[in-house]
Amino acid sequence: MTDKSDVLREVMLKTSTTQSGLSRLSGVRQPSISGFLSGKVDLSDDQLDRLLSCMGFRLEVLRRPVVPQLTRSERRSWQLHRRLSTLLNDSSFEGWRPMIERNLDRLGGNVTGQPHERNLEQWHQLVERGDLPGLHRVLTGLGRDSIEMREVSPMSGLLPDEQRREVLRVVG
């Protein structure tokens, strides 16, 4: 998939549109356009479509399911956390919270470097806020952020042993 900043850059080149010219056409400040092009500022599909329309183009977004390329370890971790996600609700979270907090404390003493320290802080925030939708996203997500967060997961010891064995048997 082409990066949004690449799409913007390509159309600007094709139409000989400068950053300042696009700024005048769109009403978007030139430093913001520079940030979009460098990838330092996120560009939504709607924003990109608006900028492209100023240059006579439209954005077409193709959405299709794609099986992500995961290592065996990443797939195993995702399956275990996914199963745990099916058990996560207000009641189970309150029962699990003391163990999760102990696991976070233990991990905090053993983990160094980025992105692990940042990910542990994100776990702390999710647990502190009781953010169940956020926890479900991390437990089941296939994006790089979720995969890396699961590398320092405080959820060990929560999945019943029988379910854990079943997942490991299926994963292989």
Coordinates of C-alpha atoms in Angstrom, one line a residue:
M1 CA 0.0 0.0 0.0
T2 CA 1.3 3.4 -0.9
D3 CA 1.9 5.8 2.0
K4 CA -0.5 8.8 2.1
S5 CA 2.5 11.3 2.0
D6 CA 3.7 9.5 -1.1
V7 CA 0.3 9.9 -2.8
L8 CA 0.3 13.6 -2.0
R9 CA 3.8 14.1 -3.2
E10 CA 3.1 12.2 -6.4
V11 CA 0.1 14.4 -7.3
M12 CA 1.9 17.5 -6.4
L13 CA 4.8 16.5 -8.7
K14 CA 2.3 15.5 -11.5
T15 CA 0.5 18.8 -11.3
S16 CA 3.6 21.0 -10.6
T17 CA 2.0 22.2 -7.4
T18 CA 4.3 23.6 -4.7
Q19 CA 3.6 23.5 -1.0
S20 CA 2.9 27.2 -0.9
G21 CA 0.6 26.8 -3.9
L22 CA -1.3 24.0 -2.4
S23 CA -1.6 26.0 0.8
R24 CA -3.2 28.9 -1.1
L25 CA -5.5 26.5 -2.9
S26 CA -6.6 24.5 0.1
G27 CA -6.4 27.0 3.0
V28 CA -4.1 24.5 4.8
R29 CA -1.1 26.1 6.3
Q30 CA 2.2 25.4 4.4
P31 CA 3.9 24.0 7.6
S32 CA 1.1 21.5 7.9
I33 CA 1.5 20.4 4.3
S34 CA 5.3 20.0 4.9
G35 CA 4.5 17.9 8.0
F36 CA 2.1 15.7 5.9
L37 CA 4.8 15.2 3.2
S38 CA 7.5 14.3 5.8
G39 CA 5.1 11.9 7.6
K40 CA 5.6 13.9 10.8
V41 CA 1.9 14.9 10.8
D42 CA -0.8 12.3 10.4
L43 CA -3.0 12.8 7.3
S44 CA -6.5 11.3 7.3
D45 CA -8.1 10.0 4.2
D46 CA -10.5 12.9 4.3
Q47 CA -7.7 15.4 4.5
L48 CA -5.8 13.8 1.7
D49 CA -8.9 13.7 -0.5
R50 CA -9.5 17.4 0.1
L51 CA -5.9 18.3 -0.8
L52 CA -6.0 16.1 -3.9
S53 CA -9.3 17.6 -5.0
C54 CA -7.6 21.0 -5.0
M55 CA -5.3 19.6 -7.7
G56 CA -8.0 17.8 -9.7
F57 CA -7.7 14.4 -8.2
R58 CA -9.7 12.2 -5.9
L59 CA -8.6 9.6 -3.4
E60 CA -9.8 6.0 -3.9
V61 CA -9.3 3.7 -0.9
L62 CA -9.3 0.0 -1.5
R63 CA -10.2 -2.0 1.5
R64 CA -9.7 -5.7 1.6
P65 CA -8.8 -8.3 4.2
V66 CA -5.1 -9.2 4.4
V67 CA -3.6 -12.0 6.5
P68 CA -0.7 -10.3 8.3
Q69 CA 2.7 -11.9 8.3
L70 CA 3.4 -12.9 11.9
T71 CA 6.3 -14.9 13.3
R72 CA 5.3 -18.1 15.0
S73 CA 5.9 -16.4 18.4
E74 CA 3.7 -13.4 17.5
R75 CA 0.9 -15.6 16.2
R76 CA 1.1 -17.8 19.4
S77 CA 1.0 -14.7 21.6
W78 CA -1.9 -13.2 19.6
Q79 CA -3.9 -16.5 19.9
L80 CA -3.4 -16.6 23.7
H81 CA -4.3 -13.0 24.2
R82 CA -7.2 -13.3 21.8
R83 CA -8.6 -16.2 23.9
L84 CA -8.1 -14.1 27.1
S85 CA -10.0 -11.3 25.4
T86 CA -13.1 -13.5 25.2
L87 CA -13.0 -13.7 29.0
L88 CA -12.4 -10.0 29.7
N89 CA -15.4 -8.1 31.1
D90 CA -16.0 -5.8 34.0
S91 CA -16.3 -8.6 36.5
S92 CA -13.3 -10.6 35.3
F93 CA -11.1 -7.5 35.1
E94 CA -11.8 -6.6 38.7
G95 CA -10.8 -10.1 39.7
W96 CA -7.7 -10.1 37.6
R97 CA -6.6 -6.5 38.4
P98 CA -4.4 -7.4 41.5
M99 CA -2.5 -10.1 39.4
I100 CA -2.2 -7.7 36.4
E101 CA -0.8 -5.0 38.7
R102 CA 1.7 -7.5 40.3
N103 CA 2.8 -8.6 36.9
L104 CA 3.3 -5.0 35.8
D105 CA 5.4 -4.3 38.9
R106 CA 7.5 -7.4 38.2
L107 CA 7.9 -6.5 34.5
G108 CA 8.8 -2.9 35.4
G109 CA 11.8 -4.2 37.4
N110 CA 13.0 -6.5 34.5
V111 CA 12.4 -4.5 31.3
T112 CA 14.7 -1.8 29.9
G113 CA 14.8 0.1 26.6
Q114 CA 12.3 1.2 24.1
P115 CA 9.7 0.3 23.0
H116 CA 9.2 -2.0 26.1
E117 CA 9.3 0.8 28.7
R118 CA 6.8 2.9 26.7
N119 CA 4.6 -0.2 26.2
L120 CA 4.6 -1.0 29.9
E121 CA 3.5 2.6 30.6
Q122 CA 0.7 2.1 28.2
W123 CA -0.4 -1.1 30.0
H124 CA -0.3 0.8 33.3
Q125 CA -2.5 3.5 31.9
L126 CA -5.0 1.0 30.4
V127 CA -5.2 -0.9 33.7
E128 CA -5.4 2.3 35.8
R129 CA -8.3 3.7 33.8
G130 CA -10.0 0.3 33.6
D131 CA -10.1 0.9 29.8
L132 CA -11.6 -2.4 28.7
P133 CA -12.1 -1.4 25.0
G134 CA -8.4 -0.4 25.0
L135 CA -7.4 -3.7 26.6
H136 CA -9.4 -5.6 24.0
R137 CA -7.7 -3.7 21.2
V138 CA -4.3 -4.6 22.5
L139 CA -5.2 -8.2 23.2
T140 CA -6.6 -8.8 19.7
G141 CA -4.8 -6.2 17.6
L142 CA -2.5 -7.2 14.7
G143 CA -0.8 -3.8 14.3
R144 CA 2.8 -3.5 15.2
D145 CA 1.9 -1.5 18.3
S146 CA -0.3 -4.2 19.7
I147 CA 2.2 -6.9 18.8
E148 CA 5.0 -5.0 20.7
M149 CA 2.8 -4.4 23.7
R150 CA 2.0 -8.1 24.0
E151 CA 5.8 -8.7 24.2
V152 CA 5.6 -7.1 27.7
S153 CA 2.1 -8.3 28.6
P154 CA 1.1 -8.3 32.2
M155 CA -1.6 -10.9 31.4
S156 CA 0.3 -14.0 32.2
G157 CA -1.3 -16.4 34.6
L158 CA -4.9 -15.3 33.8
L159 CA -5.9 -17.7 31.1
P160 CA -7.2 -21.0 32.7
D161 CA -4.6 -23.7 32.1
E162 CA -7.0 -25.9 30.1
Q163 CA -7.8 -23.1 27.7
R164 CA -4.1 -22.2 27.5
R165 CA -3.2 -25.8 26.5
E166 CA -6.0 -25.9 24.0
V167 CA -4.7 -22.7 22.3
L168 CA -1.2 -24.0 22.2
R169 CA -2.3 -27.3 20.8
V170 CA -4.2 -25.5 17.9
V171 CA -1.4 -23.1 17.2
G172 CA 1.2 -25.9 17.1

